[in-house]
Amino acid sequence: MVTQAKIGILGGSGLYKMDALKDVQEISLETPFGNPSDAFIVGNLEGVSVAFLARHGRNHHLIPSELPFRANIYGMKQLGVEYLISASAVGSLKEEVKPLDMVIPDQFIDRTHHRVSTFFGQGVVAHIGFGHPICPQLAAILGEAVKSLALPEIDLHQGGTYVCMEGPAFSTIAESNLYRSWGASIIGMTNLQEAKLAREAEIAYATLALVTDYDCWHQDHDHVTVEMIIDNLHKNAINAQKVILETVKRLDKNPPVSEAHSALKYAILTPREQIPAETKEKLSLIINKYL
Ligand SMILES: CSC[C@H]1O[C@H](OP(=O)(O)O)[C@H](O)[C@@H]1O
Ligand SMILES: Nc1ncnc2[nH]cnc12
């Protein structure tokens, strides 16, 4: 049995490790969906066992379209993760959401076009509810953690829509303005698939989005480039670790009940006896309790 952790962290651009993690074990997992982005780092965060994964790999070698989303989420499930916190770099689509601010989105718009975002198929059909794609309880704890830190000059925006684009190129001005006209707050390239797969795996998921830029719509700011956001990525990585540490402590003290933990209860349509044995085996970790 591999070491278990109830809380998982997906580190995005800029956040490739958690400095406060002690007694770490590197765990390389194989999953029925291939290899995750990197080894999981399981360790002790002020007395709480957590599993950390750098979603682009610790050396940032995977573009968003190459991310093994299913393997990453399945790996978290294998480690026993029930609450998953994503830390992600995002561009701002609203004037009042400024670089270095934090956003805890509650909605997504999917603008990706060639990604697999389900564990189902191959003889088993399931449709999870995804009206509320982010776990509200976990998002609330993240928000309380941010507020408790009172980080100078950093505003917290609780709620908002995250546009998930394919990338890796950034948006055109026309696209950026279109997303603004839809009322979206932030744009990134990674969180939608994770949120969907986490829900299918009955893991509560929430995003701590760390703003690096104003994308390309703002007339008073240069269009986003990697070079111009490096500094903000570093600053955000420091702040993200503070927020995660505080969130983990609160979660450990009061783990909330989340609807995500029973998301599959009414989702599986295929008569159990019709599900191919191979598929049952492949998805056993996720569907066994409903067979
Ligand atoms: C470094 S800018 C673009 C890159 O950053 C975000 O990654 P992550 O969500 O893993 O922090 C964005 O989604 C893009 O992948
Ligand atoms: N402007 C932007 N668009 C997409 N992903 C991003 N990640 C950080 N900034 C971004």
Short mmCIF file of C-alpha atoms and ligand atoms in Angstrom, two decimals:
data_model
loop_
_atom_site.label_atom_id
_atom_site.label_comp_id
_atom_site.label_asym_id
_atom_site.label_seq_id
_atom_site.Cartn_x
_atom_site.Cartn_y
_atom_site.Cartn_z
CA MET A 1 0.00 0.00 0.00
CA VAL A 2 1.48 3.37 -1.01
CA THR A 3 1.61 6.21 1.50
CA GLN A 4 -1.75 7.93 1.68
CA ALA A 5 -2.69 11.61 1.75
CA LYS A 6 -6.21 13.08 2.00
CA ILE A 7 -5.15 16.42 0.58
CA GLY A 8 -3.60 16.87 -2.84
CA ILE A 9 -1.96 19.89 -4.43
CA LEU A 10 -1.49 20.47 -8.13
CA GLY A 11 1.24 23.03 -8.65
CA GLY A 12 1.07 25.01 -11.88
CA SER A 13 3.40 27.43 -13.64
CA GLY A 14 5.92 28.73 -11.12
CA LEU A 15 4.96 26.32 -8.34
CA TYR A 16 7.10 23.23 -8.83
CA LYS A 17 7.57 22.31 -5.17
CA MET A 18 6.34 23.11 -1.69
CA ASP A 19 9.23 24.36 0.43
CA ALA A 20 7.52 23.58 3.74
CA LEU A 21 6.93 19.92 2.89
CA LYS A 22 8.95 17.68 5.27
CA ASP A 23 9.81 13.95 5.37
CA VAL A 24 9.13 13.73 1.66
CA GLN A 25 8.78 10.56 -0.33
CA GLU A 26 8.90 10.60 -4.12
CA ILE A 27 6.28 8.24 -5.45
CA SER A 28 6.25 7.33 -9.14
CA LEU A 29 2.87 5.88 -9.99
CA GLU A 30 1.64 3.96 -12.97
CA THR A 31 -2.05 4.31 -13.67
CA PRO A 32 -4.43 2.62 -16.13
CA PHE A 33 -4.31 5.99 -17.94
CA GLY A 34 -0.54 6.17 -18.30
CA ASN A 35 2.09 7.99 -16.32
CA PRO A 36 1.37 11.22 -14.43
CA SER A 37 3.28 14.42 -15.21
CA ASP A 38 5.99 13.59 -12.66
CA ALA A 39 6.53 11.68 -9.43
CA PHE A 40 4.15 12.64 -6.63
CA ILE A 41 5.86 14.23 -3.66
CA VAL A 42 4.14 13.00 -0.55
CA GLY A 43 5.16 14.57 2.72
CA ASN A 44 4.23 16.29 5.88
CA LEU A 45 2.97 19.87 5.82
CA GLU A 46 2.98 21.02 9.45
CA GLY A 47 1.79 17.61 10.60
CA VAL A 48 -0.65 16.97 7.76
CA SER A 49 0.06 14.40 5.07
CA VAL A 50 -0.26 15.93 1.58
CA ALA A 51 0.51 14.82 -1.97
CA PHE A 52 2.06 17.36 -4.34
CA LEU A 53 2.31 17.08 -8.12
CA ALA A 54 3.84 19.60 -10.54
CA ARG A 55 1.30 19.45 -13.36
CA HIS A 56 3.77 20.47 -16.09
CA GLY A 57 6.53 18.38 -14.50
CA ARG A 58 9.12 19.83 -12.12
CA ASN A 59 11.12 21.14 -15.09
CA HIS A 60 8.06 22.45 -16.88
CA HIS A 61 8.41 20.26 -19.97
CA LEU A 62 4.71 19.59 -20.77
CA ILE A 63 2.50 22.04 -22.66
CA PRO A 64 -1.13 22.23 -21.47
CA SER A 65 -2.38 20.02 -24.36
CA GLU A 66 0.16 17.34 -23.41
CA LEU A 67 -0.83 17.09 -19.77
CA PRO A 68 -1.82 13.57 -18.71
CA PHE A 69 -4.92 14.86 -16.93
CA ARG A 70 -6.44 11.43 -16.32
CA ALA A 71 -3.23 9.92 -14.97
CA ASN A 72 -2.71 12.93 -12.69
CA ILE A 73 -6.18 12.74 -11.16
CA TYR A 74 -6.19 8.94 -11.01
CA GLY A 75 -2.79 9.09 -9.27
CA MET A 76 -4.25 11.45 -6.67
CA LYS A 77 -7.10 8.96 -6.17
CA GLN A 78 -4.59 6.12 -5.75
CA LEU A 79 -2.94 8.13 -2.99
CA GLY A 80 -6.28 8.54 -1.20
CA VAL A 81 -6.79 12.22 -2.01
CA GLU A 82 -10.26 13.56 -1.17
CA TYR A 83 -9.57 17.30 -1.43
CA LEU A 84 -7.56 18.67 -4.33
CA ILE A 85 -6.24 22.23 -4.47
CA SER A 86 -5.02 23.57 -7.78
CA ALA A 87 -2.63 26.52 -7.85
CA SER A 88 -2.63 28.12 -11.28
CA ALA A 89 -1.27 31.09 -13.16
CA VAL A 90 -3.96 33.06 -15.00
CA GLY A 91 -4.43 36.18 -17.08
CA SER A 92 -6.98 38.78 -16.00
CA LEU A 93 -10.00 39.65 -18.12
CA LYS A 94 -11.27 42.41 -15.82
CA GLU A 95 -9.77 45.76 -14.88
CA GLU A 96 -10.32 45.20 -11.15
CA VAL A 97 -8.56 41.84 -11.18
CA LYS A 98 -4.95 42.98 -11.18
CA PRO A 99 -1.65 41.10 -11.42
CA LEU A 100 -0.74 39.37 -8.12
CA ASP A 101 -4.41 39.26 -7.06
CA MET A 102 -5.96 35.93 -6.21
CA VAL A 103 -9.17 34.57 -7.68
CA ILE A 104 -11.10 31.57 -6.47
CA PRO A 105 -13.29 30.87 -9.49
CA ASP A 106 -16.63 29.11 -9.27
CA GLN A 107 -17.31 28.58 -13.00
CA PHE A 108 -15.51 27.53 -16.15
CA ILE A 109 -15.96 28.06 -19.87
CA ASP A 110 -14.34 25.34 -21.92
CA ARG A 111 -12.48 26.60 -24.98
CA THR A 112 -10.24 23.55 -25.35
CA HIS A 113 -10.71 21.30 -28.34
CA HIS A 114 -8.55 18.23 -28.28
CA ARG A 115 -8.44 16.90 -24.77
CA VAL A 116 -9.91 13.81 -23.18
CA SER A 117 -11.85 14.91 -20.13
CA THR A 118 -13.56 11.77 -18.90
CA PHE A 119 -12.66 8.45 -17.35
CA PHE A 120 -15.77 6.90 -18.88
CA GLY A 121 -16.39 5.16 -22.21
CA GLN A 122 -15.23 1.67 -23.21
CA GLY A 123 -18.54 0.15 -22.20
CA VAL A 124 -19.47 2.26 -19.21
CA VAL A 125 -21.50 5.46 -19.53
CA ALA A 126 -21.74 7.99 -16.71
CA HIS A 127 -22.86 11.63 -16.67
CA ILE A 128 -21.82 13.61 -13.63
CA GLY A 129 -23.47 16.89 -12.66
CA PHE A 130 -21.12 19.79 -13.37
CA GLY A 131 -23.34 22.85 -12.87
CA HIS A 132 -21.11 23.79 -9.94
CA PRO A 133 -17.73 22.66 -11.21
CA ILE A 134 -15.81 23.81 -8.13
CA CYS A 135 -16.49 22.43 -4.66
CA PRO A 136 -18.09 25.38 -2.79
CA GLN A 137 -16.94 24.15 0.62
CA LEU A 138 -13.31 23.79 -0.43
CA ALA A 139 -13.45 27.15 -2.24
CA ALA A 140 -14.79 28.78 0.94
CA ILE A 141 -11.94 27.37 3.02
CA LEU A 142 -9.41 28.59 0.45
CA GLY A 143 -11.01 32.02 0.60
CA GLU A 144 -10.91 32.13 4.41
CA ALA A 145 -7.26 31.13 4.31
CA VAL A 146 -6.44 33.94 1.88
CA LYS A 147 -8.32 36.49 4.00
CA SER A 148 -6.64 35.37 7.21
CA LEU A 149 -3.21 36.07 5.71
CA ALA A 150 -4.11 39.68 4.78
CA LEU A 151 -1.36 39.83 2.16
CA PRO A 152 -0.52 43.47 1.45
CA GLU A 153 -1.87 44.93 -1.81
CA ILE A 154 -3.35 41.63 -2.90
CA ASP A 155 -7.09 41.50 -3.41
CA LEU A 156 -9.08 38.31 -3.21
CA HIS A 157 -11.88 37.80 -5.75
CA GLN A 158 -14.14 35.05 -4.47
CA GLY A 159 -16.02 33.60 -7.44
CA GLY A 160 -15.70 34.32 -11.14
CA THR A 161 -15.42 32.46 -14.40
CA TYR A 162 -12.19 30.86 -15.60
CA VAL A 163 -11.93 30.48 -19.37
CA CYS A 164 -9.88 27.39 -20.19
CA MET A 165 -8.22 27.76 -23.59
CA GLU A 166 -6.15 25.23 -25.50
CA GLY A 167 -2.91 27.19 -25.86
CA PRO A 168 -0.01 27.07 -25.80
CA ALA A 169 -0.13 30.37 -27.74
CA PHE A 170 -1.91 33.13 -25.83
CA SER A 171 -5.22 34.58 -27.12
CA THR A 172 -5.83 37.06 -29.90
CA ILE A 173 -7.26 40.46 -28.94
CA ALA A 174 -10.59 39.47 -30.53
CA GLU A 175 -10.75 36.32 -28.41
CA SER A 176 -9.77 38.16 -25.26
CA ASN A 177 -12.50 40.75 -25.86
CA LEU A 178 -15.02 38.03 -26.62
CA TYR A 179 -14.32 36.37 -23.25
CA ARG A 180 -14.62 39.76 -21.56
CA SER A 181 -18.01 40.26 -23.20
CA TRP A 182 -19.05 36.93 -21.69
CA GLY A 183 -18.29 38.31 -18.25
CA ALA A 184 -15.39 35.96 -17.58
CA SER A 185 -12.80 37.01 -14.99
CA ILE A 186 -9.66 35.04 -15.79
CA ILE A 187 -8.05 32.88 -18.44
CA GLY A 188 -5.79 29.86 -18.18
CA MET A 189 -5.09 26.61 -19.98
CA THR A 190 -5.32 23.78 -17.49
CA ASN A 191 -8.05 23.67 -14.85
CA LEU A 192 -11.21 22.60 -16.68
CA GLN A 193 -10.16 19.00 -17.38
CA GLU A 194 -8.84 18.60 -13.87
CA ALA A 195 -12.08 19.82 -12.33
CA LYS A 196 -14.16 17.44 -14.49
CA LEU A 197 -11.99 14.42 -13.86
CA ALA A 198 -11.74 15.17 -10.15
CA ARG A 199 -15.54 15.29 -9.98
CA GLU A 200 -15.77 11.94 -11.81
CA ALA A 201 -13.26 10.56 -9.32
CA GLU A 202 -15.33 12.00 -6.45
CA ILE A 203 -12.55 14.30 -5.31
CA ALA A 204 -13.49 17.81 -4.14
CA TYR A 205 -11.59 20.31 -6.31
CA ALA A 206 -10.98 24.05 -6.01
CA THR A 207 -8.65 26.49 -7.74
CA LEU A 208 -6.42 29.17 -6.32
CA ALA A 209 -5.84 31.29 -9.40
CA LEU A 210 -2.88 33.66 -9.19
CA VAL A 211 -2.99 36.52 -11.64
CA THR A 212 0.14 37.23 -13.67
CA ASP A 213 -1.04 39.61 -16.44
CA TYR A 214 -3.85 41.43 -18.24
CA ASP A 215 -3.72 39.07 -21.24
CA CYS A 216 -3.80 41.22 -24.41
CA TRP A 217 -7.01 43.28 -24.15
CA HIS A 218 -5.84 46.09 -21.86
CA GLN A 219 -4.79 49.24 -23.69
CA ASP A 220 -2.51 50.44 -20.86
CA HIS A 221 -0.64 47.17 -20.44
CA ASP A 222 1.68 45.27 -22.73
CA HIS A 223 0.37 42.04 -24.21
CA VAL A 224 1.27 39.00 -22.16
CA THR A 225 4.59 37.28 -22.82
CA VAL A 226 6.34 34.67 -20.70
CA GLU A 227 9.23 37.06 -20.11
CA MET A 228 7.03 39.77 -18.65
CA ILE A 229 5.25 37.45 -16.22
CA ILE A 230 8.25 35.58 -14.79
CA ASP A 231 8.58 37.99 -11.88
CA ASN A 232 4.91 37.65 -11.02
CA LEU A 233 5.10 33.87 -11.28
CA HIS A 234 7.83 33.88 -8.60
CA LYS A 235 5.93 36.27 -6.33
CA ASN A 236 2.73 34.25 -6.79
CA ALA A 237 4.52 30.99 -5.99
CA ILE A 238 5.58 32.39 -2.61
CA ASN A 239 2.07 33.62 -1.83
CA ALA A 240 0.45 30.41 -3.08
CA GLN A 241 2.52 28.36 -0.63
CA LYS A 242 1.37 30.54 2.27
CA VAL A 243 -2.26 30.13 1.23
CA ILE A 244 -1.94 26.39 0.70
CA LEU A 245 -0.33 25.89 4.10
CA GLU A 246 -3.10 27.82 5.81
CA THR A 247 -5.77 25.97 3.80
CA VAL A 248 -4.30 22.58 4.63
CA LYS A 249 -4.35 23.38 8.36
CA ARG A 250 -8.00 24.46 8.19
CA LEU A 251 -9.00 21.48 6.05
CA ASP A 252 -7.31 19.07 8.40
CA LYS A 253 -9.10 20.54 11.41
CA ASN A 254 -12.53 20.64 9.75
CA PRO A 255 -12.76 18.49 6.63
CA PRO A 256 -16.02 19.52 4.95
CA VAL A 257 -18.67 17.25 3.52
CA SER A 258 -18.63 17.78 -0.23
CA GLU A 259 -21.19 16.72 -2.82
CA ALA A 260 -18.21 15.81 -4.97
CA HIS A 261 -17.62 12.82 -2.70
CA SER A 262 -20.79 11.15 -3.99
CA ALA A 263 -20.85 12.59 -7.52
CA LEU A 264 -21.21 9.18 -9.16
CA LYS A 265 -24.10 8.02 -7.03
CA TYR A 266 -26.74 8.69 -9.71
CA ALA A 267 -24.40 9.11 -12.67
CA ILE A 268 -23.77 5.61 -14.03
CA LEU A 269 -26.30 4.62 -16.71
CA THR A 270 -24.97 1.32 -17.94
CA PRO A 271 -26.50 -1.74 -16.23
CA ARG A 272 -23.77 -3.02 -13.94
CA GLU A 273 -23.77 -6.52 -15.43
CA GLN A 274 -23.22 -5.07 -18.91
CA ILE A 275 -20.00 -3.26 -18.02
CA PRO A 276 -17.06 -5.15 -19.58
CA ALA A 277 -14.84 -6.81 -16.98
CA GLU A 278 -11.76 -5.04 -18.35
CA THR A 279 -13.41 -1.64 -17.93
CA LYS A 280 -14.58 -2.54 -14.43
CA GLU A 281 -11.03 -3.45 -13.58
CA LYS A 282 -9.58 -0.28 -15.13
CA LEU A 283 -12.01 1.98 -13.27
CA SER A 284 -12.28 -0.08 -10.10
CA LEU A 285 -10.85 2.61 -7.87
CA ILE A 286 -13.53 5.02 -9.05
CA ILE A 287 -16.65 2.89 -9.61
CA ASN A 288 -16.23 -0.12 -7.32
CA LYS A 289 -18.42 1.31 -4.58
CA TYR A 290 -21.35 1.50 -7.02
CA LEU A 291 -21.00 -1.99 -8.53
C1 LIG B 1 3.11 30.62 -17.78
S1 LIG B 1 1.79 31.30 -18.64
C2 LIG B 1 0.77 30.01 -19.32
C3 LIG B 1 0.62 28.76 -18.52
O1 LIG B 1 0.41 29.10 -17.13
C4 LIG B 1 -0.77 28.48 -16.67
O2 LIG B 1 -0.41 27.19 -16.21
P1 LIG B 1 -0.96 26.55 -14.86
O3 LIG B 1 -2.46 26.56 -14.95
O4 LIG B 1 -0.40 25.18 -14.83
O5 LIG B 1 -0.44 27.43 -13.74
C5 LIG B 1 -1.63 28.43 -17.92
O6 LIG B 1 -2.71 27.54 -17.77
C6 LIG B 1 -0.63 28.03 -18.96
O7 LIG B 1 -0.40 26.64 -18.96
N1 LIG B 2 -3.03 35.52 -20.39
C1 LIG B 2 -3.04 34.22 -20.16
N2 LIG B 2 -3.74 33.39 -20.97
C2 LIG B 2 -3.75 32.05 -20.74
N3 LIG B 2 -3.10 31.47 -19.73
C3 LIG B 2 -2.41 32.25 -18.90
N4 LIG B 2 -1.69 31.96 -17.81
C4 LIG B 2 -1.20 33.12 -17.33
N5 LIG B 2 -1.57 34.15 -18.10
C5 LIG B 2 -2.35 33.65 -19.07
#
